[in-house]
PDB file of C-alpha atoms in Angstrom:
ATOM      1  CA  UNK A   1     151.777 160.431 129.539  1.00 85.00           C
ATOM      2  CA  UNK A   2     152.080 162.680 131.322  1.00 81.00           C
ATOM      3  CA  UNK A   3     155.526 161.461 132.354  1.00 84.00           C
ATOM      4  CA  UNK A   4     155.659 161.307 136.156  1.00 82.00           C
ATOM      5  CA  UNK A   5     159.256 162.626 136.184  1.00 84.00           C
ATOM      6  CA  UNK A   6     158.184 165.876 134.512  1.00 88.00           C
ATOM      7  CA  UNK A   7     157.344 168.095 137.450  1.00 89.00           C
ATOM      8  CA  UNK A   8     156.381 171.748 137.114  1.00 92.00           C
ATOM      9  CA  UNK A   9     160.024 172.596 137.898  1.00 93.00           C
ATOM     10  CA  UNK A  10     161.313 170.328 135.114  1.00 94.00           C
ATOM     11  CA  UNK A  11     158.760 171.755 132.687  1.00 94.00           C
ATOM     12  CA  UNK A  12     159.825 175.309 133.568  1.00 95.00           C
ATOM     13  CA  UNK A  13     163.503 174.376 133.137  1.00 96.00           C
ATOM     14  CA  UNK A  14     162.845 172.803 129.722  1.00 96.00           C
ATOM     15  CA  UNK A  15     160.889 175.833 128.529  1.00 96.00           C
ATOM     16  CA  UNK A  16     163.508 178.357 129.723  1.00 97.00           C
ATOM     17  CA  UNK A  17     166.713 176.419 128.979  1.00 97.00           C
ATOM     18  CA  UNK A  18     165.771 174.305 125.955  1.00 96.00           C
ATOM     19  CA  UNK A  19     162.687 175.476 124.056  1.00 94.00           C
ATOM     20  CA  UNK A  20     163.042 179.269 124.336  1.00 95.00           C
ATOM     21  CA  UNK A  21     166.768 179.293 123.394  1.00 96.00           C
ATOM     22  CA  UNK A  22     166.074 176.942 120.471  1.00 95.00           C
ATOM     23  CA  UNK A  23     163.286 179.139 119.098  1.00 91.00           C
ATOM     24  CA  UNK A  24     165.342 182.330 119.621  1.00 93.00           C
ATOM     25  CA  UNK A  25     168.390 180.743 117.973  1.00 95.00           C
ATOM     26  CA  UNK A  26     166.446 179.613 114.925  1.00 93.00           C
ATOM     27  CA  UNK A  27     164.891 183.074 114.534  1.00 92.00           C
ATOM     28  CA  UNK A  28     168.295 184.782 114.962  1.00 95.00           C
ATOM     29  CA  UNK A  29     169.693 182.644 112.139  1.00 95.00           C
ATOM     30  CA  UNK A  30     166.815 183.622 109.857  1.00 94.00           C
ATOM     31  CA  UNK A  31     165.043 180.276 110.230  1.00 89.00           C
ATOM     32  CA  UNK A  32     161.920 180.961 112.274  1.00 83.00           C
ATOM     33  CA  UNK A  33     160.310 177.564 112.698  1.00 83.00           C
ATOM     34  CA  UNK A  34     156.673 176.647 112.170  1.00 81.00           C
ATOM     35  CA  UNK A  35     155.850 173.004 112.714  1.00 82.00           C
ATOM     36  CA  UNK A  36     156.682 170.131 115.040  1.00 87.00           C
ATOM     37  CA  UNK A  37     159.986 169.869 116.868  1.00 90.00           C
ATOM     38  CA  UNK A  38     160.526 166.819 119.050  1.00 92.00           C
ATOM     39  CA  UNK A  39     162.983 167.258 121.901  1.00 93.00           C
ATOM     40  CA  UNK A  40     164.221 163.900 123.147  1.00 93.00           C
ATOM     41  CA  UNK A  41     164.988 164.475 126.820  1.00 94.00           C
ATOM     42  CA  UNK A  42     166.144 162.485 129.829  1.00 94.00           C
ATOM     43  CA  UNK A  43     165.568 163.661 133.384  1.00 94.00           C
ATOM     44  CA  UNK A  44     168.556 163.086 135.646  1.00 94.00           C
ATOM     45  CA  UNK A  45     168.219 161.690 139.184  1.00 93.00           C
ATOM     46  CA  UNK A  46     168.725 165.291 140.339  1.00 93.00           C
ATOM     47  CA  UNK A  47     165.607 166.349 138.417  1.00 91.00           C
ATOM     48  CA  UNK A  48     167.361 168.187 135.567  1.00 94.00           C
ATOM     49  CA  UNK A  49     166.315 167.650 131.955  1.00 95.00           C
ATOM     50  CA  UNK A  50     169.118 166.843 129.521  1.00 96.00           C
ATOM     51  CA  UNK A  51     168.722 167.042 125.736  1.00 96.00           C
ATOM     52  CA  UNK A  52     169.453 163.852 123.806  1.00 96.00           C
ATOM     53  CA  UNK A  53     168.226 164.932 120.381  1.00 95.00           C
ATOM     54  CA  UNK A  54     165.974 167.194 118.358  1.00 94.00           C
ATOM     55  CA  UNK A  55     163.846 165.971 115.455  1.00 93.00           C
ATOM     56  CA  UNK A  56     161.626 167.938 113.091  1.00 92.00           C
ATOM     57  CA  UNK A  57     158.831 165.395 113.463  1.00 91.00           C
ATOM     58  CA  UNK A  58     156.859 163.762 116.228  1.00 90.00           C
ATOM     59  CA  UNK A  59     158.737 161.254 118.363  1.00 88.00           C
ATOM     60  CA  UNK A  60     157.995 157.562 118.072  1.00 86.00           C
ATOM     61  CA  UNK A  61     156.563 155.944 120.205  1.00 88.00           C
ATOM     62  CA  UNK A  62     155.883 159.166 122.115  1.00 89.00           C
ATOM     63  CA  UNK A  63     153.480 160.393 119.434  1.00 91.00           C
ATOM     64  CA  UNK A  64     151.087 157.472 119.804  1.00 94.00           C
ATOM     65  CA  UNK A  65     150.398 158.145 123.472  1.00 92.00           C
ATOM     66  CA  UNK A  66     150.106 161.893 122.847  1.00 92.00           C
ATOM     67  CA  UNK A  67     147.637 161.404 119.987  1.00 92.00           C
ATOM     68  CA  UNK A  68     145.622 159.079 122.212  1.00 93.00           C
ATOM     69  CA  UNK A  69     145.352 161.779 124.908  1.00 93.00           C
ATOM     70  CA  UNK A  70     144.891 164.728 122.526  1.00 94.00           C
ATOM     71  CA  UNK A  71     141.268 165.886 122.502  1.00 94.00           C
ATOM     72  CA  UNK A  72     141.918 168.791 120.117  1.00 91.00           C
ATOM     73  CA  UNK A  73     141.797 168.564 116.339  1.00 91.00           C
ATOM     74  CA  UNK A  74     145.397 167.742 115.404  1.00 90.00           C
ATOM     75  CA  UNK A  75     144.905 168.920 111.813  1.00 90.00           C
ATOM     76  CA  UNK A  76     143.629 172.335 112.960  1.00 88.00           C
ATOM     77  CA  UNK A  77     146.626 172.616 115.284  1.00 88.00           C
ATOM     78  CA  UNK A  78     149.136 171.728 112.540  1.00 89.00           C
ATOM     79  CA  UNK A  79     147.510 174.103 110.040  1.00 89.00           C
ATOM     80  CA  UNK A  80     147.588 176.884 112.629  1.00 90.00           C
ATOM     81  CA  UNK A  81     151.302 176.209 113.196  1.00 87.00           C
ATOM     82  CA  UNK A  82     151.974 176.427 109.444  1.00 86.00           C
ATOM     83  CA  UNK A  83     150.067 179.710 109.255  1.00 88.00           C
ATOM     84  CA  UNK A  84     151.676 181.204 112.376  1.00 86.00           C
ATOM     85  CA  UNK A  85     148.298 181.265 114.131  1.00 89.00           C
ATOM     86  CA  UNK A  86     148.881 179.140 117.233  1.00 87.00           C
ATOM     87  CA  UNK A  87     147.185 181.803 119.345  1.00 87.00           C
ATOM     88  CA  UNK A  88     143.812 180.958 117.758  1.00 84.00           C
ATOM     89  CA  UNK A  89     141.217 179.116 119.834  1.00 80.00           C
ATOM     90  CA  UNK A  90     141.065 176.065 117.549  1.00 74.00           C
ATOM     91  CA  UNK A  91     144.825 175.595 117.938  1.00 79.00           C
ATOM     92  CA  UNK A  92     144.738 175.317 121.725  1.00 86.00           C
ATOM     93  CA  UNK A  93     145.633 171.917 123.098  1.00 90.00           C
ATOM     94  CA  UNK A  94     143.032 170.035 125.101  1.00 93.00           C
ATOM     95  CA  UNK A  95     144.100 166.802 126.762  1.00 93.00           C
ATOM     96  CA  UNK A  96     142.412 163.748 128.206  1.00 93.00           C
ATOM     97  CA  UNK A  97     143.108 164.124 131.928  1.00 93.00           C
ATOM     98  CA  UNK A  98     143.652 160.422 132.601  1.00 94.00           C
ATOM     99  CA  UNK A  99     147.180 159.052 132.290  1.00 94.00           C
ATOM    100  CA  UNK A 100     147.951 156.957 129.229  1.00 95.00           C
ATOM    101  CA  UNK A 101     150.770 154.696 128.164  1.00 95.00           C
ATOM    102  CA  UNK A 102     151.919 152.725 125.167  1.00 97.00           C
ATOM    103  CA  UNK A 103     153.199 149.150 124.978  1.00 98.00           C
ATOM    104  CA  UNK A 104     155.410 148.446 121.983  1.00 97.00           C
ATOM    105  CA  UNK A 105     155.098 145.035 120.372  1.00 98.00           C
ATOM    106  CA  UNK A 106     158.538 144.555 118.814  1.00 96.00           C
ATOM    107  CA  UNK A 107     159.772 141.969 116.338  1.00 95.00           C
ATOM    108  CA  UNK A 108     161.765 139.019 117.616  1.00 92.00           C
ATOM    109  CA  UNK A 109     165.427 140.102 117.744  1.00 93.00           C
ATOM    110  CA  UNK A 110     164.765 143.857 117.849  1.00 95.00           C
ATOM    111  CA  UNK A 111     166.762 146.147 118.234  1.00 93.00           C
ATOM    112  CA  UNK A 112     169.346 143.928 116.542  1.00 95.00           C
ATOM    113  CA  UNK A 113     168.657 141.754 113.544  1.00 94.00           C
ATOM    114  CA  UNK A 114     164.931 141.070 113.615  1.00 95.00           C
ATOM    115  CA  UNK A 115     162.401 138.911 111.815  1.00 90.00           C
ATOM    116  CA  UNK A 116     160.227 140.311 109.018  1.00 93.00           C
ATOM    117  CA  UNK A 117     157.233 138.852 107.258  1.00 92.00           C
ATOM    118  CA  UNK A 118     155.688 137.091 110.245  1.00 93.00           C
ATOM    119  CA  UNK A 119     151.865 137.154 110.121  1.00 94.00           C
ATOM    120  CA  UNK A 120     149.950 139.118 112.744  1.00 96.00           C
ATOM    121  CA  UNK A 121     146.594 137.593 113.532  1.00 95.00           C
ATOM    122  CA  UNK A 122     143.519 138.601 115.492  1.00 94.00           C
ATOM    123  CA  UNK A 123     144.091 142.333 115.216  1.00 95.00           C
ATOM    124  CA  UNK A 124     141.164 144.012 116.966  1.00 94.00           C
ATOM    125  CA  UNK A 125     138.455 145.842 115.062  1.00 92.00           C
ATOM    126  CA  UNK A 126     137.692 149.458 115.879  1.00 93.00           C
ATOM    127  CA  UNK A 127     134.667 148.267 117.873  1.00 94.00           C
ATOM    128  CA  UNK A 128     136.819 145.831 119.867  1.00 93.00           C
ATOM    129  CA  UNK A 129     139.311 148.607 120.574  1.00 92.00           C
ATOM    130  CA  UNK A 130     136.507 150.860 121.815  1.00 92.00           C
ATOM    131  CA  UNK A 131     135.069 148.091 124.008  1.00 91.00           C
ATOM    132  CA  UNK A 132     138.509 147.338 125.470  1.00 89.00           C
ATOM    133  CA  UNK A 133     139.423 151.019 125.866  1.00 91.00           C
ATOM    134  CA  UNK A 134     142.683 150.704 123.944  1.00 95.00           C
ATOM    135  CA  UNK A 135     144.008 151.617 120.488  1.00 96.00           C
ATOM    136  CA  UNK A 136     146.459 149.744 118.264  1.00 97.00           C
ATOM    137  CA  UNK A 137     148.731 151.961 116.157  1.00 96.00           C
ATOM    138  CA  UNK A 138     150.570 150.258 113.299  1.00 96.00           C
ATOM    139  CA  UNK A 139     154.239 151.074 112.801  1.00 93.00           C
ATOM    140  CA  UNK A 140     156.268 148.278 111.214  1.00 94.00           C
ATOM    141  CA  UNK A 141     153.482 146.453 109.377  1.00 96.00           C
ATOM    142  CA  UNK A 142     152.573 145.806 105.769  1.00 95.00           C
ATOM    143  CA  UNK A 143     149.910 143.969 103.798  1.00 91.00           C
ATOM    144  CA  UNK A 144     150.751 140.581 102.351  1.00 86.00           C
ATOM    145  CA  UNK A 145     151.223 140.083  98.615  1.00 83.00           C
ATOM    146  CA  UNK A 146     149.072 138.272  96.062  1.00 74.00           C
ATOM    147  CA  UNK A 147     146.645 135.825  97.641  1.00 75.00           C
ATOM    148  CA  UNK A 148     147.702 137.032 101.096  1.00 76.00           C
ATOM    149  CA  UNK A 149     146.858 140.710 100.474  1.00 77.00           C
ATOM    150  CA  UNK A 150     144.406 140.754 103.375  1.00 84.00           C
ATOM    151  CA  UNK A 151     147.054 139.446 105.771  1.00 91.00           C
ATOM    152  CA  UNK A 152     149.003 141.874 107.976  1.00 95.00           C
ATOM    153  CA  UNK A 153     152.707 141.105 108.322  1.00 95.00           C
ATOM    154  CA  UNK A 154     155.440 142.410 110.601  1.00 95.00           C
ATOM    155  CA  UNK A 155     157.808 144.565 108.554  1.00 95.00           C
ATOM    156  CA  UNK A 156     159.905 146.496 111.055  1.00 92.00           C
ATOM    157  CA  UNK A 157     161.421 146.461 114.505  1.00 95.00           C
ATOM    158  CA  UNK A 158     158.725 148.304 116.428  1.00 95.00           C
ATOM    159  CA  UNK A 159     155.662 146.711 114.893  1.00 97.00           C
ATOM    160  CA  UNK A 160     152.577 147.713 116.913  1.00 97.00           C
ATOM    161  CA  UNK A 161     151.943 150.313 119.603  1.00 97.00           C
ATOM    162  CA  UNK A 162     149.071 149.345 121.913  1.00 98.00           C
ATOM    163  CA  UNK A 163     147.908 152.437 123.782  1.00 97.00           C
ATOM    164  CA  UNK A 164     145.411 152.875 126.614  1.00 97.00           C
ATOM    165  CA  UNK A 165     144.412 155.286 129.360  1.00 95.00           C
ATOM    166  CA  UNK A 166     142.981 154.780 132.810  1.00 95.00           C
ATOM    167  CA  UNK A 167     142.248 156.545 136.075  1.00 96.00           C
ATOM    168  CA  UNK A 168     145.732 155.415 137.173  1.00 95.00           C
ATOM    169  CA  UNK A 169     148.885 154.394 135.314  1.00 94.00           C
ATOM    170  CA  UNK A 170     148.334 150.830 136.557  1.00 96.00           C
ATOM    171  CA  UNK A 171     144.813 150.768 135.091  1.00 96.00           C
ATOM    172  CA  UNK A 172     146.116 152.130 131.772  1.00 96.00           C
ATOM    173  CA  UNK A 173     148.814 149.454 131.775  1.00 97.00           C
ATOM    174  CA  UNK A 174     146.275 146.689 132.442  1.00 97.00           C
ATOM    175  CA  UNK A 175     144.072 147.885 129.561  1.00 97.00           C
ATOM    176  CA  UNK A 176     147.019 148.121 127.174  1.00 97.00           C
ATOM    177  CA  UNK A 177     148.196 144.608 128.029  1.00 97.00           C
ATOM    178  CA  UNK A 178     144.654 143.267 127.582  1.00 95.00           C
ATOM    179  CA  UNK A 179     144.890 144.720 124.086  1.00 96.00           C
ATOM    180  CA  UNK A 180     148.299 143.096 123.579  1.00 97.00           C
ATOM    181  CA  UNK A 181     146.880 139.757 124.717  1.00 96.00           C
ATOM    182  CA  UNK A 182     144.194 139.812 121.997  1.00 94.00           C
ATOM    183  CA  UNK A 183     146.809 139.887 119.220  1.00 97.00           C
ATOM    184  CA  UNK A 184     148.361 136.624 118.013  1.00 93.00           C
ATOM    185  CA  UNK A 185     151.837 137.080 116.602  1.00 89.00           C
TER     186      UNK A 185
END
């Protein structure tokens, strides 16, 4: 993030041909929307955005990299959306300028039949994340049961999202993979 294929022209096309018609259509049907709409898009080789899907939630794993770059208070932004007050100062988006990316640590076999219940060891502490300039977001994890309640286990296909930023995409990638390398699973 930001996606290198999203030029100013692509952004303008998405706003005029996807977002604005969607918002107008919802309002025309008596369903003005206040909240999060995720537009899953692909950019063609010709530089045209094509809609794959809409979701009334953040995208995953897109959300992790966006939350990493977001410098604004996400709660204030969401409350402002609910109240119809996105024009307020505290609802304005402020972004980390550096590019960021996310590396998904997926369960063995994903996206098909995948393993569950495998222990994840050596998860970094918050201090270790800060020192390494990366962040681990949990997705498909759970705590163990009984005597193993302190253990973290894989419990889904996309298990961890290791996110980092850097002055370049390559630097962000190196930081994220250093984070991946600390985790034993």
